[in-house]
XYZ file of C-alpha atoms in Angstrom:
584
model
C -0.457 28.624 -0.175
C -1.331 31.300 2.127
C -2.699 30.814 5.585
C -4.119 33.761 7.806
C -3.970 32.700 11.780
C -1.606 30.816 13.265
C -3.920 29.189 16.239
C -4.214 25.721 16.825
C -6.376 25.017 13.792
C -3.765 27.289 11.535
C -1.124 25.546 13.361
C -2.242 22.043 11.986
C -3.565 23.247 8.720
C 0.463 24.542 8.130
C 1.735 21.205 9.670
C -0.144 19.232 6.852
C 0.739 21.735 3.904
C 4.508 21.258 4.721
C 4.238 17.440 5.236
C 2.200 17.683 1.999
C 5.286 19.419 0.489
C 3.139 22.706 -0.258
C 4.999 26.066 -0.100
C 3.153 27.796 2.588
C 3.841 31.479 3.753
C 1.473 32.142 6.888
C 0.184 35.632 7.947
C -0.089 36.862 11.859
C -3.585 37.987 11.360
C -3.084 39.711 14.657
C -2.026 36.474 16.057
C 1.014 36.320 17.816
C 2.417 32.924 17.420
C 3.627 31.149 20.809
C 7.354 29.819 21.601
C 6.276 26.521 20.406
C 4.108 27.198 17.193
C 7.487 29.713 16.283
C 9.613 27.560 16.760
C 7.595 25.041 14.490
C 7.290 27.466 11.780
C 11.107 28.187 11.933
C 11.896 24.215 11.733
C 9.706 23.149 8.717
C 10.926 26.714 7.011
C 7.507 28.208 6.897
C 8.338 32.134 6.242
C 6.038 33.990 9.046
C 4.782 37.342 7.759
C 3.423 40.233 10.166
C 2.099 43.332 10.138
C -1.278 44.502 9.200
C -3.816 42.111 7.205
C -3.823 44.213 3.899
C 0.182 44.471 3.687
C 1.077 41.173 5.244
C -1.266 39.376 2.863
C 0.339 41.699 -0.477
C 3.865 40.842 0.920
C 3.161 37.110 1.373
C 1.983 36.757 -2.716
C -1.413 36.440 -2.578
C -1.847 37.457 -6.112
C 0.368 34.272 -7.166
C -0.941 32.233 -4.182
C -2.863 28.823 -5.530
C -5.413 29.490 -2.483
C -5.771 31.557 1.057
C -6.899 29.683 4.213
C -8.080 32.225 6.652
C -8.233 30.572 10.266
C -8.072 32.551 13.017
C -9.728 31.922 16.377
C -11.570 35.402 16.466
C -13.977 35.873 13.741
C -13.798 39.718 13.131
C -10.389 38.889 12.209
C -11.119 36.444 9.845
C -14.060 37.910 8.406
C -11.291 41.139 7.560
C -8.747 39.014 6.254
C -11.156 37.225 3.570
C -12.723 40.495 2.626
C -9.069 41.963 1.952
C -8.001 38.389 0.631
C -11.359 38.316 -1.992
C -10.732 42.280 -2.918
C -6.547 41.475 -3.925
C -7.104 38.387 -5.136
C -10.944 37.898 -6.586
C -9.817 34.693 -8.363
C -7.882 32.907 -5.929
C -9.251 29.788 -4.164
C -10.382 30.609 -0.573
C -11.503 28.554 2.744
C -12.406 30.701 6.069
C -13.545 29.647 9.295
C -15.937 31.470 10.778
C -18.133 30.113 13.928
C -20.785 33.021 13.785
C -23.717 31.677 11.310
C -24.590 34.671 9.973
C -21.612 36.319 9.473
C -20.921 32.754 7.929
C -23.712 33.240 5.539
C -23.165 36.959 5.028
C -19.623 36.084 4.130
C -20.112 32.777 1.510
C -21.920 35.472 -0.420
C -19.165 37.343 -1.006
C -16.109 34.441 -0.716
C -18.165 32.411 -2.729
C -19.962 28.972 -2.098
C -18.828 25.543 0.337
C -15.789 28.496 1.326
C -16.962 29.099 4.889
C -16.366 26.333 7.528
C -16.732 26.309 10.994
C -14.472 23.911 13.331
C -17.055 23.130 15.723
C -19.591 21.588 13.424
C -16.868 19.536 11.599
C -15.767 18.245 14.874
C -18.624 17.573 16.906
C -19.532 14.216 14.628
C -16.546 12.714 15.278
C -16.999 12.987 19.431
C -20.969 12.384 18.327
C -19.808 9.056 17.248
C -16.938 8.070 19.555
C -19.898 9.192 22.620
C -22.491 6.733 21.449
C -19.857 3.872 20.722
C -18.935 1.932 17.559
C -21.317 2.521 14.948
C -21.749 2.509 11.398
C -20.543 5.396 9.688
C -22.557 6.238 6.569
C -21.752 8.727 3.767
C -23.341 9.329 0.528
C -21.273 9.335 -2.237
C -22.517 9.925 -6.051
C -26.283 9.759 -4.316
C -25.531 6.397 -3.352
C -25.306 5.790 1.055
C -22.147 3.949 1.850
C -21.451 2.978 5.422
C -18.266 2.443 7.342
C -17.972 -0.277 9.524
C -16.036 -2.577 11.787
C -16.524 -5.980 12.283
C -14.698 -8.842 14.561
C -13.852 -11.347 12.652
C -15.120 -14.768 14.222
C -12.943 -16.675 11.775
C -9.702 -16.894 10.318
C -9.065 -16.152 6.704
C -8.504 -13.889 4.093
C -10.642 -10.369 3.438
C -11.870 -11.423 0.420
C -13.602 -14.859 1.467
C -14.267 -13.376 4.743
C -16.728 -9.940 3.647
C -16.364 -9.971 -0.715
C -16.720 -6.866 -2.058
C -16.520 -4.789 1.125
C -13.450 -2.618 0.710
C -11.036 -2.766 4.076
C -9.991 0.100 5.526
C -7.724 -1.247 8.495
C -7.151 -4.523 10.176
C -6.354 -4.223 14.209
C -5.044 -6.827 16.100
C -1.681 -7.421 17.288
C -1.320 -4.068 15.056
C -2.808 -2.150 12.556
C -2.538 -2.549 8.946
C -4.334 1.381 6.611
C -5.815 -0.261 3.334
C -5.061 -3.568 3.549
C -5.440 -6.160 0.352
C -7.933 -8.381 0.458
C -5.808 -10.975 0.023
C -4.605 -9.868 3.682
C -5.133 -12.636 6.464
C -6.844 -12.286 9.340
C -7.261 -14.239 12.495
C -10.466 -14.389 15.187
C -10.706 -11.075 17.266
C -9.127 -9.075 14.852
C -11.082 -5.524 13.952
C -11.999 -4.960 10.480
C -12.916 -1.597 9.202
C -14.578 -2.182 6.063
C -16.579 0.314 3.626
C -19.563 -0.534 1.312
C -23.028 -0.218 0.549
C -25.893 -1.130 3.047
C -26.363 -4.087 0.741
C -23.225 -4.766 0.647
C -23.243 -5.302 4.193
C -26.021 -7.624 4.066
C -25.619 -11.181 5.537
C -22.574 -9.952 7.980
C -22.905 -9.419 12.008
C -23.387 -5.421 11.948
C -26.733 -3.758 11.713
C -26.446 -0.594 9.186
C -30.556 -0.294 8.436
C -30.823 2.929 10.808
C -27.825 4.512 9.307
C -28.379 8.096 7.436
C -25.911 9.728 5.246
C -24.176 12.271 7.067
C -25.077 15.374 5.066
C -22.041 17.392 3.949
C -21.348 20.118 6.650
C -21.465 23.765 5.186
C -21.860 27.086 6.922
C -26.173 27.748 6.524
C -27.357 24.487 6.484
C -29.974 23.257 9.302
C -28.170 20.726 11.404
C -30.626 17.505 12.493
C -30.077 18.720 16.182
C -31.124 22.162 14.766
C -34.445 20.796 12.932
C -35.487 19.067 16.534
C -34.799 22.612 18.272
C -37.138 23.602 16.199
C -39.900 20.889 16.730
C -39.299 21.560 20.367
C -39.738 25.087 20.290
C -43.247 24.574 18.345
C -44.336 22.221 20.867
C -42.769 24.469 23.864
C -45.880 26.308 24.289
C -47.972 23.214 24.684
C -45.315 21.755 27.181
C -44.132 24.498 29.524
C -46.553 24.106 31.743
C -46.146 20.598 32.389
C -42.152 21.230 32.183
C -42.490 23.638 34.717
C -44.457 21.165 37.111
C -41.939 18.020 36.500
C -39.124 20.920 37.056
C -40.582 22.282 40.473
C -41.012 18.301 41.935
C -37.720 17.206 40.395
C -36.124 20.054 42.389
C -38.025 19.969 45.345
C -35.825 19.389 48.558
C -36.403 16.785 50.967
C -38.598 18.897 53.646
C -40.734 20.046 50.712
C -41.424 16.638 49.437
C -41.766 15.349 53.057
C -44.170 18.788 53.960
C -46.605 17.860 50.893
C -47.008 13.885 51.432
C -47.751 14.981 55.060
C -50.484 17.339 54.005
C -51.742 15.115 50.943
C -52.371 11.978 53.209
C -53.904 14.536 55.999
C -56.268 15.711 53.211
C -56.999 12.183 52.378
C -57.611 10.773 55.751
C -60.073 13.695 56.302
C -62.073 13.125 53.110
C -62.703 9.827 53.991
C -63.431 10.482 57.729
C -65.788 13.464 56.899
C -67.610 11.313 54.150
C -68.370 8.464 56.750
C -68.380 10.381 60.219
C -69.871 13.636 59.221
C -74.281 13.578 59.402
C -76.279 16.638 57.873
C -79.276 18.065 60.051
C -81.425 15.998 57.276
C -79.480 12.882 58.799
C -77.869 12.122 55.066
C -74.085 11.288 54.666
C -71.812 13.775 53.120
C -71.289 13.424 49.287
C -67.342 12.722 48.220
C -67.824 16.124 46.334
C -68.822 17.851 49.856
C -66.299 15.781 52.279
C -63.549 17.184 49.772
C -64.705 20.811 49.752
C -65.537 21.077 53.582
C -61.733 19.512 54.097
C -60.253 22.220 51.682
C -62.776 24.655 53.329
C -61.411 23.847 57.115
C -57.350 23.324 56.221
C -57.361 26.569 54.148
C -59.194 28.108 57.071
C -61.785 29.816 54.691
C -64.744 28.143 55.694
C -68.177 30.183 54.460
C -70.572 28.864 56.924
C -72.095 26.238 54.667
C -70.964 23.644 56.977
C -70.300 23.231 60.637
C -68.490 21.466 63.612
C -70.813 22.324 66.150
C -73.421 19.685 65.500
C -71.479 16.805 65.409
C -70.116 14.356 67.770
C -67.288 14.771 70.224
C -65.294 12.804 68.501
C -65.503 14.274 65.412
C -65.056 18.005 66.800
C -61.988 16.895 68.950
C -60.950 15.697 65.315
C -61.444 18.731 63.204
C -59.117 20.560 65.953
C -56.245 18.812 65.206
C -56.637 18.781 61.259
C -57.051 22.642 61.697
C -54.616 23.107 63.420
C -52.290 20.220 61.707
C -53.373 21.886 58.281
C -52.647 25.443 58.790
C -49.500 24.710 60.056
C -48.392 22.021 56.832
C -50.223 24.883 55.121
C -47.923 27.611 56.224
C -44.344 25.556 56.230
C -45.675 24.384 52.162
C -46.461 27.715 50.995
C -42.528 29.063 52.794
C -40.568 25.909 51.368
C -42.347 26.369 47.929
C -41.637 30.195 47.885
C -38.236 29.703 49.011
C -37.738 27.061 45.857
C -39.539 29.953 43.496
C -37.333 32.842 44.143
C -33.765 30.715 44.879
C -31.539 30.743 41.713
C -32.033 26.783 42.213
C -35.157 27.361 40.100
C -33.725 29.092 37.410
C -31.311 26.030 36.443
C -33.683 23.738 36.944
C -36.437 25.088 34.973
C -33.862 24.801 31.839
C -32.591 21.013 32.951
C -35.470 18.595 34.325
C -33.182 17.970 36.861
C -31.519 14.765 37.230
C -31.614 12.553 39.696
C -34.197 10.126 37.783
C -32.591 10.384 34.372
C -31.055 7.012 33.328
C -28.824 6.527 30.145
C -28.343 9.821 29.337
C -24.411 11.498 27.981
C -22.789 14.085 30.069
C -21.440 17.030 28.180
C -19.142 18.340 30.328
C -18.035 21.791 29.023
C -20.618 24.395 26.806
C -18.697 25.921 23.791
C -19.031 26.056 20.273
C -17.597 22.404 20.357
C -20.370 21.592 22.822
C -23.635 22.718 21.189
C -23.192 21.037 18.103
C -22.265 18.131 20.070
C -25.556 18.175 21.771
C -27.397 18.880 18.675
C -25.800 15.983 17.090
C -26.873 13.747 19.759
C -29.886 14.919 19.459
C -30.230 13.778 16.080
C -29.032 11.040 17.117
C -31.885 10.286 19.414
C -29.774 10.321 22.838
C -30.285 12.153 26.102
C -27.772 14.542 26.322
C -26.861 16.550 29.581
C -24.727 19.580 29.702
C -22.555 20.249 33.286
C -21.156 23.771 33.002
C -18.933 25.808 35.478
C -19.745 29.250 34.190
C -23.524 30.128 35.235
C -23.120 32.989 32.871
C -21.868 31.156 29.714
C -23.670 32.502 26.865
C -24.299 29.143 24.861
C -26.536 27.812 28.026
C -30.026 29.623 26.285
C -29.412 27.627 23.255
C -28.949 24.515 25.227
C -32.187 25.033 27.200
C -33.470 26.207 23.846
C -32.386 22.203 22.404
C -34.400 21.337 26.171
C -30.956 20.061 27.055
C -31.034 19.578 30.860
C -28.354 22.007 32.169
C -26.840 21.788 35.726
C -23.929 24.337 36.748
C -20.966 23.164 38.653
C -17.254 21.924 38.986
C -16.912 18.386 36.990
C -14.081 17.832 38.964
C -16.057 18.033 42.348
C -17.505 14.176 42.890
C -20.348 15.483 44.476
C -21.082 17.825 41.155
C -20.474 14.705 39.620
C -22.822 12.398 42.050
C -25.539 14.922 41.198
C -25.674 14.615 37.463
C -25.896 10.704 38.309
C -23.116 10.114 36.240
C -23.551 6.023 37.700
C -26.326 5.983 34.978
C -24.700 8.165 32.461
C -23.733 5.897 29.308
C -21.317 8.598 27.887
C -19.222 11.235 28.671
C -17.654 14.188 26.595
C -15.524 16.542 28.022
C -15.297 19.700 26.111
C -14.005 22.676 27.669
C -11.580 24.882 25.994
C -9.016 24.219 28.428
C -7.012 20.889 28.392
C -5.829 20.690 31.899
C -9.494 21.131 33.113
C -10.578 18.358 30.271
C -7.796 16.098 31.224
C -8.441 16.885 35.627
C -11.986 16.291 34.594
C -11.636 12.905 32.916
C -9.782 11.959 35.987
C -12.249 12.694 38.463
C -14.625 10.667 36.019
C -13.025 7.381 35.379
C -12.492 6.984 39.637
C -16.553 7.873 40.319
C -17.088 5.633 37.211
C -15.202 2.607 38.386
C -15.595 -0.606 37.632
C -17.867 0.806 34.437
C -14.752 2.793 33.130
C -13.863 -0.540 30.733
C -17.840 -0.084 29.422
C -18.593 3.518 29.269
C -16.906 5.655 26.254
C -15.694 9.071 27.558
C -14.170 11.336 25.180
C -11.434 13.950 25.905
C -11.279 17.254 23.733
C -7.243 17.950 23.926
C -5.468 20.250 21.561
C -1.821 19.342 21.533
C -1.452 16.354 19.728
C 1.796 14.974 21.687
C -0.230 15.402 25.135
C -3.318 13.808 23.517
C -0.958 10.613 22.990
C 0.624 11.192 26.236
C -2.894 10.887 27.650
C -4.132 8.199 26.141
C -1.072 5.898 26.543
C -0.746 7.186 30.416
C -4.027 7.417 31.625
C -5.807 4.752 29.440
C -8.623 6.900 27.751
C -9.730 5.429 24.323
C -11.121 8.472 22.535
C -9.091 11.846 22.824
C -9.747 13.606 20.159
C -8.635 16.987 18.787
C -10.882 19.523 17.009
C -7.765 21.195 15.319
C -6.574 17.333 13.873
C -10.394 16.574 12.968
C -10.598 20.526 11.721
C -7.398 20.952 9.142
C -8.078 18.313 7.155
C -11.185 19.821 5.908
C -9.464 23.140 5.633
C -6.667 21.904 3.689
C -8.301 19.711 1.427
C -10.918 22.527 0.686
C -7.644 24.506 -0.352
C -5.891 21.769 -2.498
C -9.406 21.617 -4.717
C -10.318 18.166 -3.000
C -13.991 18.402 -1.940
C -13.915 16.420 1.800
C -17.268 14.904 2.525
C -16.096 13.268 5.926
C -13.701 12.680 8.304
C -13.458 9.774 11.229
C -11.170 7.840 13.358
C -10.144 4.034 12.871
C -8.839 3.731 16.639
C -6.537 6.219 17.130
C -6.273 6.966 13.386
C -7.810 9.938 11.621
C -9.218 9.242 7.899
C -10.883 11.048 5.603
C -13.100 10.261 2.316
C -13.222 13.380 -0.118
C -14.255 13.990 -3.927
C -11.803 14.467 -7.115
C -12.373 15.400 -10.102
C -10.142 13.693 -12.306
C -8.131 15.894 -14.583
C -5.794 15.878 -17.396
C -2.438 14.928 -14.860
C -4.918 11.178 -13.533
C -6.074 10.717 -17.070
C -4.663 6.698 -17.646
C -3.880 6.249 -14.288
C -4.667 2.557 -13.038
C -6.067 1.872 -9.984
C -2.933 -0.457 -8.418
C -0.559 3.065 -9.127
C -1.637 4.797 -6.123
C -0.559 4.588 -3.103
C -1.256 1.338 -0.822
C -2.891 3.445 2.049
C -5.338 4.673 0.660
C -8.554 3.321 -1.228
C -10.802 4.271 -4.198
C -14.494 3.443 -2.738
C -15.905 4.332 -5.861
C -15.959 5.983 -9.228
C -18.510 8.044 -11.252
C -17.729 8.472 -14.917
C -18.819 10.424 -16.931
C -21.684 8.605 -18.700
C -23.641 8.488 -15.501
C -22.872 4.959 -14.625
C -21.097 4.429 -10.548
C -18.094 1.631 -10.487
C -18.007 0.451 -6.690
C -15.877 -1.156 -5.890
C -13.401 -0.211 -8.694
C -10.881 -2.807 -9.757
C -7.237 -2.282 -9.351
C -6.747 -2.099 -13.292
C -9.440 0.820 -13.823
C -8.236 3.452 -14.839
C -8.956 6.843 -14.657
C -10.647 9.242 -17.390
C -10.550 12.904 -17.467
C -14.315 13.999 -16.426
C -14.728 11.247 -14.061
C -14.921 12.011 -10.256
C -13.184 9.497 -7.762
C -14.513 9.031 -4.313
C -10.921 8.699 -2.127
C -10.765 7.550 1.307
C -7.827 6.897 3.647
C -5.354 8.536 6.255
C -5.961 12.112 5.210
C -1.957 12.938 5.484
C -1.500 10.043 3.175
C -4.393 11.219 0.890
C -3.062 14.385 0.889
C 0.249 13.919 0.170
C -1.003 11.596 -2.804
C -3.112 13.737 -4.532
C -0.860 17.184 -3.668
C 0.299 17.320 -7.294
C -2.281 16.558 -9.221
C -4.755 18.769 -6.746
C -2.319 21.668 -8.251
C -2.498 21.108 -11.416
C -3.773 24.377 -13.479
């Protein structure tokens, strides 16, 4: 195997080749490898070729290579290294990860189809997910939606009375037990992950109605989040101009608010004075019509001689001195505050967010990269409230956000008052997903002490890259869901390059699992169900006749032709199916 890029992604994509006992030569690509990721290479004896793409890739065997995964962080890179890799090669098996769409799309025209990936779209469900709490997870496998689920057990017992033909994935309690039996007993409290059919999950405690399949994520296909940016930019035209009045009020300062009621409840107290007070030379009553246009008339000072102080009683023309001079000068001070709001950069930000202070259950996305759109586009489809807080005013992904009508506030999400402004007290998530993991981790700190007590009840989600500090973290500072996009990344990469077709990854805790496609060949041909390994878990098998065996039994065996639906720790799955992935 050949990999091109040794970032984090190409990092962990080499890390679960080796462990998978592939032979694995890996290719600068222009990227210098640091201390660490050298001295990783050196210890699992992973030969390191440099030099330029076209030699490097000749000198590490890509003619006899079984497949090329080209993952470097820049894309012009990668999109040079798949070119060259298709040209030497045209019959080799190749993945690339590419974050640009259309140079995505551009390029799965020439690599060839489902061979372009992008790391930020296969991440983003997982933090999705982990943001809007334990949920069913549904997948469609053979056309079929399947849903994965955990349940507390209220009861003790054994898997199989307890939830029938639901297959476990993972029993947590005192620990955690991948693939269990279902002869495995459980007591009350304990979490159990469980896979199955919507119907399958009839009659137990979890609702799994609302779940949709989560379509299979390949480079040119409309995202949910991207369908409602649509919809939104349809409707935008029939919107803006109530989005710009809700924006200009939401924003408005204190004077400005306090300068308008002023003036409003002037206005009204001389309507209703001038309709009751106010007699016509015919000795009539002015209409509401005329008391509101002669009060207009006097406080914009613009009065056309229709009517007239000088007939009326003292009282009344000791009165229309002081709203003249009361209005003129509300007048003036509205007009100066509401210019000043117009032409501060205040106005710019807010026009894109809807600014916050009355939103209420919304999730803070703290950090606007790759990573971060197609988190908020997820949640969109999703039907939350996202909210993006970014530092960098100038960040180039902020006119997509406002294009999603994401709210969009700049500042420091380590600064409480940043955070006091974004009224994180009402947030119900929080993802934090800059491209820096000292920020992230500085900026989950300064979160769970403005949360408080509601740290226990509020899910926020660190993006870390190095898997040892992301343990570290979690262990030291007590956050639940840290999550990596390299570790949620590779898998995809790697079993795209081993022939496995992945159709999902997702964590069980602090356990990443996978479920991916097989087409059974000549080497699983007779193999029974009970010979593979006990972490992982057949959820279902199509043969060839049309007909879907879910769940399998553990004396099924498989037929060349058929295609098995695998799930389980994706190391595990990996290093299971390695050999017979290979096979010619």
């Amino acid at each position: 195997m050949v990999v091109c890029g040794i970032g984090a992604v190409g990092l962990r994509t080499v890390e679960q080749l080796h462990a998978a006992g592939v032979e694995t030569v890996v290719v600068d690509a222009g990227e210098r490898p640091g201390a660490v990721a050298g001295h990783l290479l050196e210890l699992w004896g992973v030969r390191r070729v440099p030099g330029r793409p076209r030699d490097a890739l000749v000198e590490a065997g890509i003619e006899q290579a079984a497949a090329v995964v080209v993952v470097p962080d820049d894309d012009l890179v990668a999109t040079e290294c798949a070119l060259l890799a298709r040209r030497l090669a045209p019959e080799v098996r190749l993945v690339v990860r590419v974050a640009n769409p259309a140079v995505g799309r551009a390029l799965a025209g020439v690599t060839g189809p489902n061979s372009v990936l992008d790391v930020a779209a296969l991440a983003a469900p997982s933090v999705v997910e982990a943001c809007l709490g334990r949920r069913p997870h549904p997948v469609e496998l053979a056309g079929r939606t399947f849903v994965v689920a955990t349940i507390d057990a209220t009861r003790p017992g054994i898997l199989r009375d307890l939830f029938g033909d639901l297959a476990p994935l993972a029993v947590t309690g005192a620990g955690q037990e991948i693939c269990p039996g279902r002869d495995h007993e459980v007591a009350v409290g304990d979490r159990v992950t469980l896979i199955g059919t919507p119907e399958q999950f009839a009659g137990h405690p979890v609702d799994v109605t609302a779940s949709r399949p989560v379509p299979q994520v390949r480079r040119g296909a409309r995202t949910a989040g991207a369908e409602r940016a649509a919809r939104l930019a349809e409707e935008g035209g029939r919107t803006s101009l109530l989005l710009v009045l809700r924006t200009l009020l939401a924003e408005a300062e204190r004077p400005l608010k306090v300068t308008l009621c002023v003036l409003l409840s002037v206005f009204a107290i001389s309507v209703f004075v001038l309709r009751a007070g106010y007699v016509k030379t015919d000795g009539s009553h002015m209409t509401w019509v005329d008391a509101v246009y002669f009060t207009v008339e006097t406080i914009g000072t613009v009065g056309y001689g229709d009517f007239s102080f000088a007939e009326q009683q003292t009282w009344l023309r000791v009165y229309a001195i002081g709203m003249m001079f009361l209005g003129v000068v509300l007048a003036a001070v509205l007009f100066s505050l509401l210019t000043q709001l117009l032409v501060s950069s205040g106005i710019e930000r807010s026009v894109g967010r809807r600014r916050i202070g009355s939103m209420r259950g919304h999730v803070l996305v703290v950090g606007l990269g790759a990573v971060g759109i197609g988190v908020l586009e997820g949640l969109l489809a999703a039907g939350a409230r996202p909210l993006v807080l970014e530092r960098d005013g100038t960040n180039r992904h902020l006119a997509r956000a406002r294009e999603l009508g994401v709210p969009v506030v700049t500042g420091d999400a380590t600064d409480a008052a940043v955070l006091a402004s974004v009224n994180l007290d009402e947030a119900v998530a929080v993802a934090v997903m800059t491209s820096d993991d000292l920020v992230n981790i500085e900026a989950g700190l300064a979160v769970r002490d403005q949360l408080g007590e509601r740290w226990d009840s509020v899910p926020v989600v660190l993006r870390v890259f190095d898997r040892d500090l992301s343990e570290a973290v979690e262990e030291g500072f007590g956050f639940r869901y840290v999550r990596s996009t390299a570790a949620l990344a590779a898998p995809w990469f790697v079993g795209a390059a081993l022939g496995l077709d992945v159709l999902g990854t997702f964590y069980v805790e602090h356990t990443p699992f996978m479920i991916g496609k097989l087409a059974v060949g000549a080497a699983l041909d007779g193999l029974a169900m009970r010979e593979l390994s006990a972490r992982t878990r057949v959820v279902a098998l199509a043969h060839r006749d049309g007909t879907l065996d879910y769940p399998p039994r553990r004396d099924t065996r498989f037929t060349e032709g058929d295609e098995a639906y695998v799930v389980g720790p994706y190391q595990e799955l990996l290093t299971l199916l390695r050999p017979r992935i290979m096979e010619p």
